[in-house]
Amino acid sequence: MEHLVEHMRTSNHSVHEPTCGICKKHCRSFESLREHLIGPLPKEACKSIFSNQGCKFCLVILNNPDALRFHQEICQLPSVSAGLLAQLANLSIFENLVIDTGQIRRPQVVALACKMVSGGSDGSLDLCARVCLIDEYESIVFRAYVKPKIPVTNYRYQTKGIQAEYFREALPLSQAQRKIQDFLYNGEPMWKLGPTDGKASILVGHILDHDLDLLQIDYPATMMRDTAKYPPLMQTNKLSNSLKYLAQEYIGYDIQTGNEDPYEDCVASMRLYKRMRSQVHIREDHPLASDSQNQNNFASWRQSELEKMTPEQLLEISRSDYYCWCLDSLR
């Protein structure tokens, strides 16, 4: 019991962790849960049941194979239409390179993605060349080519499909920056932005720090939902997965197979976010280990009391060390 208490003190197990639907084992990430179920060294009893009743995308266990087939038809999402991406790409050869809805009512959740070209004498600098912002219904809020401030040394045409002539009518970086800030802040001053109140949007994306750095936009971490940093979506060694991998494994289709489009990345990150947000977990009044109300849950002076508890009771007082996106559904 002394070892169990010490384990619970440091592991931050909680109801928000990915959990095996068969043996109820708690895992730090879905990658770890996947290894537990179908990895090189799975738990055989769980593997046997999962092979017949488990969804390979969301890893839930269904009642029977028929229920599984019906579930996976819904769980595996369709890819973004190739025709739509081609239509968006064709904007590059016309004068209308900017899509800006100018809507007055701002979306509560938006996804951002950028595509880069190379700058600098050795081509090592990333420069924002395209930017896209969508709402949670996958409608485009803002989309534009962005004119880099310094000369481009590599347009990365082979992977991004970007050519020099696309920048003739492109927006200056400062103008694109103001547009995006207007959508994100929605009239709120920077100092007032917060996770529980106000009118500002939750920002979804993949490696958001890099995109925002290139756009020279400041946004509070409490308002960002980064699929590269969300613990349940990370590798077992706590490194980030690529967006391409996450889309393939968790929503069931391939992205970035041809010329990369920021709209496609926006949609993938938004779908991942919504899938994580839709998870149903037991509601707790103070769900984070950092909440002041939980600071004494595993205090050393409670050692004797804690050692008398059952594992279930220890789990009941244990709290997560990360913000679970399911909590956004309570906003």
PDB file of C-alpha atoms in Angstrom, residues 135-304:
ATOM      1  CA  ASP A 135     -15.064  27.626 -37.465  1.00  0.00           C
ATOM      2  CA  GLU A 136     -16.059  24.374 -35.785  1.00  0.00           C
ATOM      3  CA  TYR A 137     -18.493  23.610 -38.616  1.00  0.00           C
ATOM      4  CA  GLU A 138     -15.538  23.633 -41.053  1.00  0.00           C
ATOM      5  CA  SER A 139     -16.667  26.821 -42.774  1.00  0.00           C
ATOM      6  CA  ILE A 140     -13.886  29.180 -43.826  1.00  0.00           C
ATOM      7  CA  VAL A 141     -13.735  32.314 -41.704  1.00  0.00           C
ATOM      8  CA  PHE A 142     -10.571  33.758 -43.245  1.00  0.00           C
ATOM      9  CA  ARG A 143      -8.186  32.487 -45.901  1.00  0.00           C
ATOM     10  CA  ALA A 144      -5.417  34.309 -47.723  1.00  0.00           C
ATOM     11  CA  TYR A 145      -1.965  34.286 -49.238  1.00  0.00           C
ATOM     12  CA  VAL A 146       0.443  36.308 -47.103  1.00  0.00           C
ATOM     13  CA  LYS A 147       3.308  38.354 -48.522  1.00  0.00           C
ATOM     14  CA  PRO A 148       6.546  37.576 -46.600  1.00  0.00           C
ATOM     15  CA  LYS A 149       8.540  40.502 -45.263  1.00  0.00           C
ATOM     16  CA  ILE A 150      11.845  39.190 -46.616  1.00  0.00           C
ATOM     17  CA  PRO A 151      12.721  37.601 -49.981  1.00  0.00           C
ATOM     18  CA  VAL A 152      11.685  33.988 -50.528  1.00  0.00           C
ATOM     19  CA  THR A 153      14.504  31.589 -51.405  1.00  0.00           C
ATOM     20  CA  ASN A 154      12.406  28.420 -51.794  1.00  0.00           C
ATOM     21  CA  TYR A 155       8.700  28.355 -52.559  1.00  0.00           C
ATOM     22  CA  ARG A 156       8.479  24.636 -51.672  1.00  0.00           C
ATOM     23  CA  TYR A 157       6.384  24.054 -54.767  1.00  0.00           C
ATOM     24  CA  GLN A 158       6.786  20.285 -54.659  1.00  0.00           C
ATOM     25  CA  THR A 159       4.997  19.967 -51.300  1.00  0.00           C
ATOM     26  CA  LYS A 160       3.069  23.239 -50.873  1.00  0.00           C
ATOM     27  CA  GLY A 161       2.184  24.022 -54.505  1.00  0.00           C
ATOM     28  CA  ILE A 162       3.138  27.676 -54.013  1.00  0.00           C
ATOM     29  CA  GLN A 163       4.537  29.815 -56.846  1.00  0.00           C
ATOM     30  CA  ALA A 164       5.933  33.337 -56.968  1.00  0.00           C
ATOM     31  CA  GLU A 165       2.983  34.772 -58.931  1.00  0.00           C
ATOM     32  CA  TYR A 166       0.584  33.864 -56.098  1.00  0.00           C
ATOM     33  CA  PHE A 167       2.020  36.730 -54.022  1.00  0.00           C
ATOM     34  CA  ARG A 168       1.198  39.527 -56.476  1.00  0.00           C
ATOM     35  CA  GLU A 169      -2.127  40.227 -54.746  1.00  0.00           C
ATOM     36  CA  ALA A 170      -1.238  38.689 -51.391  1.00  0.00           C
ATOM     37  CA  LEU A 171      -1.993  40.463 -48.120  1.00  0.00           C
ATOM     38  CA  PRO A 172       0.848  42.092 -46.206  1.00  0.00           C
ATOM     39  CA  LEU A 173       1.652  40.173 -43.036  1.00  0.00           C
ATOM     40  CA  SER A 174       0.505  43.059 -40.827  1.00  0.00           C
ATOM     41  CA  GLN A 175      -2.920  43.120 -42.487  1.00  0.00           C
ATOM     42  CA  ALA A 176      -3.401  39.350 -42.199  1.00  0.00           C
ATOM     43  CA  GLN A 177      -2.279  39.579 -38.594  1.00  0.00           C
ATOM     44  CA  ARG A 178      -4.906  42.229 -37.767  1.00  0.00           C
ATOM     45  CA  LYS A 179      -7.667  40.216 -39.455  1.00  0.00           C
ATOM     46  CA  ILE A 180      -6.833  37.084 -37.480  1.00  0.00           C
ATOM     47  CA  GLN A 181      -6.498  38.990 -34.211  1.00  0.00           C
ATOM     48  CA  ASP A 182      -9.912  40.575 -34.775  1.00  0.00           C
ATOM     49  CA  PHE A 183     -11.484  37.129 -35.148  1.00  0.00           C
ATOM     50  CA  LEU A 184      -9.663  35.672 -32.149  1.00  0.00           C
ATOM     51  CA  TYR A 185      -9.986  38.536 -29.677  1.00  0.00           C
ATOM     52  CA  ASN A 186     -13.520  39.512 -30.768  1.00  0.00           C
ATOM     53  CA  GLY A 187     -13.227  42.926 -29.139  1.00  0.00           C
ATOM     54  CA  GLU A 188     -11.642  41.660 -25.909  1.00  0.00           C
ATOM     55  CA  PRO A 189      -8.460  43.406 -24.726  1.00  0.00           C
ATOM     56  CA  MET A 190      -5.429  41.116 -24.444  1.00  0.00           C
ATOM     57  CA  TRP A 191      -5.251  41.385 -20.657  1.00  0.00           C
ATOM     58  CA  LYS A 192      -8.864  40.232 -20.286  1.00  0.00           C
ATOM     59  CA  LEU A 193      -8.582  37.037 -22.349  1.00  0.00           C
ATOM     60  CA  GLY A 194      -9.437  34.027 -20.205  1.00  0.00           C
ATOM     61  CA  PRO A 195     -10.642  30.421 -20.421  1.00  0.00           C
ATOM     62  CA  THR A 196     -13.962  30.771 -18.633  1.00  0.00           C
ATOM     63  CA  ASP A 197     -15.452  34.113 -19.608  1.00  0.00           C
ATOM     64  CA  GLY A 198     -15.324  36.795 -22.246  1.00  0.00           C
ATOM     65  CA  LYS A 199     -15.999  36.708 -25.964  1.00  0.00           C
ATOM     66  CA  ALA A 200     -12.638  35.530 -27.306  1.00  0.00           C
ATOM     67  CA  SER A 201     -12.377  32.264 -29.254  1.00  0.00           C
ATOM     68  CA  ILE A 202     -10.763  28.981 -28.334  1.00  0.00           C
ATOM     69  CA  LEU A 203      -7.965  28.448 -30.856  1.00  0.00           C
ATOM     70  CA  VAL A 204      -7.347  24.934 -32.223  1.00  0.00           C
ATOM     71  CA  GLY A 205      -4.376  23.833 -34.323  1.00  0.00           C
ATOM     72  CA  HIS A 206      -1.219  21.738 -34.562  1.00  0.00           C
ATOM     73  CA  ILE A 207       2.061  23.238 -33.299  1.00  0.00           C
ATOM     74  CA  LEU A 208       0.233  26.507 -32.741  1.00  0.00           C
ATOM     75  CA  ASP A 209       3.218  28.233 -31.130  1.00  0.00           C
ATOM     76  CA  HIS A 210       5.074  28.069 -34.438  1.00  0.00           C
ATOM     77  CA  ASP A 211       2.165  29.393 -36.505  1.00  0.00           C
ATOM     78  CA  LEU A 212       1.462  32.240 -34.085  1.00  0.00           C
ATOM     79  CA  ASP A 213       5.150  33.113 -33.905  1.00  0.00           C
ATOM     80  CA  LEU A 214       5.324  33.476 -37.692  1.00  0.00           C
ATOM     81  CA  LEU A 215       2.146  35.579 -37.667  1.00  0.00           C
ATOM     82  CA  GLN A 216       3.557  37.603 -34.744  1.00  0.00           C
ATOM     83  CA  ILE A 217       0.375  37.091 -32.719  1.00  0.00           C
ATOM     84  CA  ASP A 218       0.225  36.666 -28.941  1.00  0.00           C
ATOM     85  CA  TYR A 219      -2.510  34.433 -27.545  1.00  0.00           C
ATOM     86  CA  PRO A 220      -2.837  32.975 -24.046  1.00  0.00           C
ATOM     87  CA  ALA A 221      -2.042  29.275 -23.646  1.00  0.00           C
ATOM     88  CA  THR A 222      -5.263  28.786 -21.670  1.00  0.00           C
ATOM     89  CA  MET A 223      -7.232  29.591 -24.841  1.00  0.00           C
ATOM     90  CA  MET A 224      -5.226  27.277 -27.124  1.00  0.00           C
ATOM     91  CA  ARG A 225      -5.982  23.618 -27.900  1.00  0.00           C
ATOM     92  CA  ASP A 226      -2.874  22.225 -29.591  1.00  0.00           C
ATOM     93  CA  THR A 227      -3.143  18.672 -30.940  1.00  0.00           C
ATOM     94  CA  ALA A 228       0.674  18.451 -30.839  1.00  0.00           C
ATOM     95  CA  LYS A 229       0.792  19.089 -27.082  1.00  0.00           C
ATOM     96  CA  TYR A 230      -2.362  17.399 -25.778  1.00  0.00           C
ATOM     97  CA  PRO A 231      -1.095  14.529 -23.540  1.00  0.00           C
ATOM     98  CA  PRO A 232      -3.661  11.902 -24.661  1.00  0.00           C
ATOM     99  CA  LEU A 233      -2.593  12.450 -28.308  1.00  0.00           C
ATOM    100  CA  MET A 234       1.156  12.299 -27.712  1.00  0.00           C
ATOM    101  CA  GLN A 235       3.533   9.387 -28.127  1.00  0.00           C
ATOM    102  CA  THR A 236       4.366   7.098 -25.205  1.00  0.00           C
ATOM    103  CA  ASN A 237       7.746   8.878 -24.924  1.00  0.00           C
ATOM    104  CA  LYS A 238       5.865  12.198 -24.570  1.00  0.00           C
ATOM    105  CA  LEU A 239       6.936  13.498 -27.999  1.00  0.00           C
ATOM    106  CA  SER A 240       4.416  14.983 -30.401  1.00  0.00           C
ATOM    107  CA  ASN A 241       2.798  13.015 -33.198  1.00  0.00           C
ATOM    108  CA  SER A 242       2.472  14.564 -36.647  1.00  0.00           C
ATOM    109  CA  LEU A 243      -0.948  15.838 -37.698  1.00  0.00           C
ATOM    110  CA  LYS A 244      -0.788  13.426 -40.643  1.00  0.00           C
ATOM    111  CA  TYR A 245      -0.403  10.481 -38.249  1.00  0.00           C
ATOM    112  CA  LEU A 246      -3.125  11.683 -35.877  1.00  0.00           C
ATOM    113  CA  ALA A 247      -5.620  12.110 -38.711  1.00  0.00           C
ATOM    114  CA  GLN A 248      -4.892   8.636 -40.035  1.00  0.00           C
ATOM    115  CA  GLU A 249      -5.070   6.884 -36.657  1.00  0.00           C
ATOM    116  CA  TYR A 250      -7.852   8.759 -34.867  1.00  0.00           C
ATOM    117  CA  ILE A 251     -10.252  10.047 -37.503  1.00  0.00           C
ATOM    118  CA  GLY A 252      -9.528   7.522 -40.219  1.00  0.00           C
ATOM    119  CA  TYR A 253      -8.251   9.239 -43.357  1.00  0.00           C
ATOM    120  CA  ASP A 254      -5.059  10.529 -44.987  1.00  0.00           C
ATOM    121  CA  ILE A 255      -4.080  14.165 -45.272  1.00  0.00           C
ATOM    122  CA  GLN A 256      -1.154  15.972 -46.952  1.00  0.00           C
ATOM    123  CA  THR A 257      -1.011  13.415 -49.756  1.00  0.00           C
ATOM    124  CA  GLY A 258      -0.445  15.999 -52.517  1.00  0.00           C
ATOM    125  CA  ASN A 259       0.083  19.749 -52.418  1.00  0.00           C
ATOM    126  CA  GLU A 260      -0.611  20.653 -48.809  1.00  0.00           C
ATOM    127  CA  ASP A 261      -3.531  22.980 -48.111  1.00  0.00           C
ATOM    128  CA  PRO A 262      -3.988  24.829 -44.798  1.00  0.00           C
ATOM    129  CA  TYR A 263      -7.756  24.256 -44.963  1.00  0.00           C
ATOM    130  CA  GLU A 264      -7.228  20.500 -44.855  1.00  0.00           C
ATOM    131  CA  ASP A 265      -4.989  20.875 -41.782  1.00  0.00           C
ATOM    132  CA  CYS A 266      -7.566  23.124 -40.109  1.00  0.00           C
ATOM    133  CA  VAL A 267     -10.289  20.537 -40.647  1.00  0.00           C
ATOM    134  CA  ALA A 268      -8.134  17.675 -39.335  1.00  0.00           C
ATOM    135  CA  SER A 269      -7.142  19.518 -36.154  1.00  0.00           C
ATOM    136  CA  MET A 270     -10.724  20.684 -35.565  1.00  0.00           C
ATOM    137  CA  ARG A 271     -12.069  17.151 -35.957  1.00  0.00           C
ATOM    138  CA  LEU A 272      -9.461  15.812 -33.547  1.00  0.00           C
ATOM    139  CA  TYR A 273     -10.352  18.516 -31.046  1.00  0.00           C
ATOM    140  CA  LYS A 274     -14.082  17.807 -31.296  1.00  0.00           C
ATOM    141  CA  ARG A 275     -13.484  14.079 -30.876  1.00  0.00           C
ATOM    142  CA  MET A 276     -11.500  14.692 -27.703  1.00  0.00           C
ATOM    143  CA  ARG A 277     -14.012  17.252 -26.457  1.00  0.00           C
ATOM    144  CA  SER A 278     -16.922  14.853 -26.949  1.00  0.00           C
ATOM    145  CA  GLN A 279     -15.522  12.257 -24.557  1.00  0.00           C
ATOM    146  CA  VAL A 280     -17.784  11.628 -21.578  1.00  0.00           C
ATOM    147  CA  HIS A 281     -15.998  11.674 -18.226  1.00  0.00           C
ATOM    148  CA  ILE A 282     -17.240  11.847 -14.671  1.00  0.00           C
ATOM    149  CA  ARG A 283     -17.746  15.469 -13.758  1.00  0.00           C
ATOM    150  CA  GLU A 284     -15.588  16.813 -10.918  1.00  0.00           C
ATOM    151  CA  ASP A 285     -15.916  20.171  -9.168  1.00  0.00           C
ATOM    152  CA  HIS A 286     -12.145  20.685  -9.147  1.00  0.00           C
ATOM    153  CA  PRO A 287     -10.686  18.530 -11.929  1.00  0.00           C
ATOM    154  CA  LEU A 288      -7.037  19.671 -11.916  1.00  0.00           C
ATOM    155  CA  ALA A 289      -4.284  18.584  -9.543  1.00  0.00           C
ATOM    156  CA  SER A 290      -3.128  22.219  -9.518  1.00  0.00           C
ATOM    157  CA  ASP A 291      -6.456  23.427  -8.075  1.00  0.00           C
ATOM    158  CA  SER A 292      -5.931  24.686  -4.545  1.00  0.00           C
ATOM    159  CA  GLN A 293      -8.720  22.425  -3.257  1.00  0.00           C
ATOM    160  CA  ASN A 294      -6.641  19.367  -4.231  1.00  0.00           C
ATOM    161  CA  GLN A 295      -3.261  20.355  -2.818  1.00  0.00           C
ATOM    162  CA  ASN A 296      -3.600  18.082   0.239  1.00  0.00           C
ATOM    163  CA  ASN A 297      -5.165  15.066  -1.481  1.00  0.00           C
ATOM    164  CA  PHE A 298      -1.914  13.100  -1.246  1.00  0.00           C
ATOM    165  CA  ALA A 299      -0.100  15.138   1.402  1.00  0.00           C
ATOM    166  CA  SER A 300       2.606  13.218   3.278  1.00  0.00           C
ATOM    167  CA  TRP A 301       0.902  13.876   6.619  1.00  0.00           C
ATOM    168  CA  ARG A 302      -2.063  11.830   5.335  1.00  0.00           C
ATOM    169  CA  GLN A 303       0.107   8.770   4.619  1.00  0.00           C
ATOM    170  CA  SER A 304      -1.467   6.484   7.248  1.00  0.00           C
TER     171      SER A 304
END
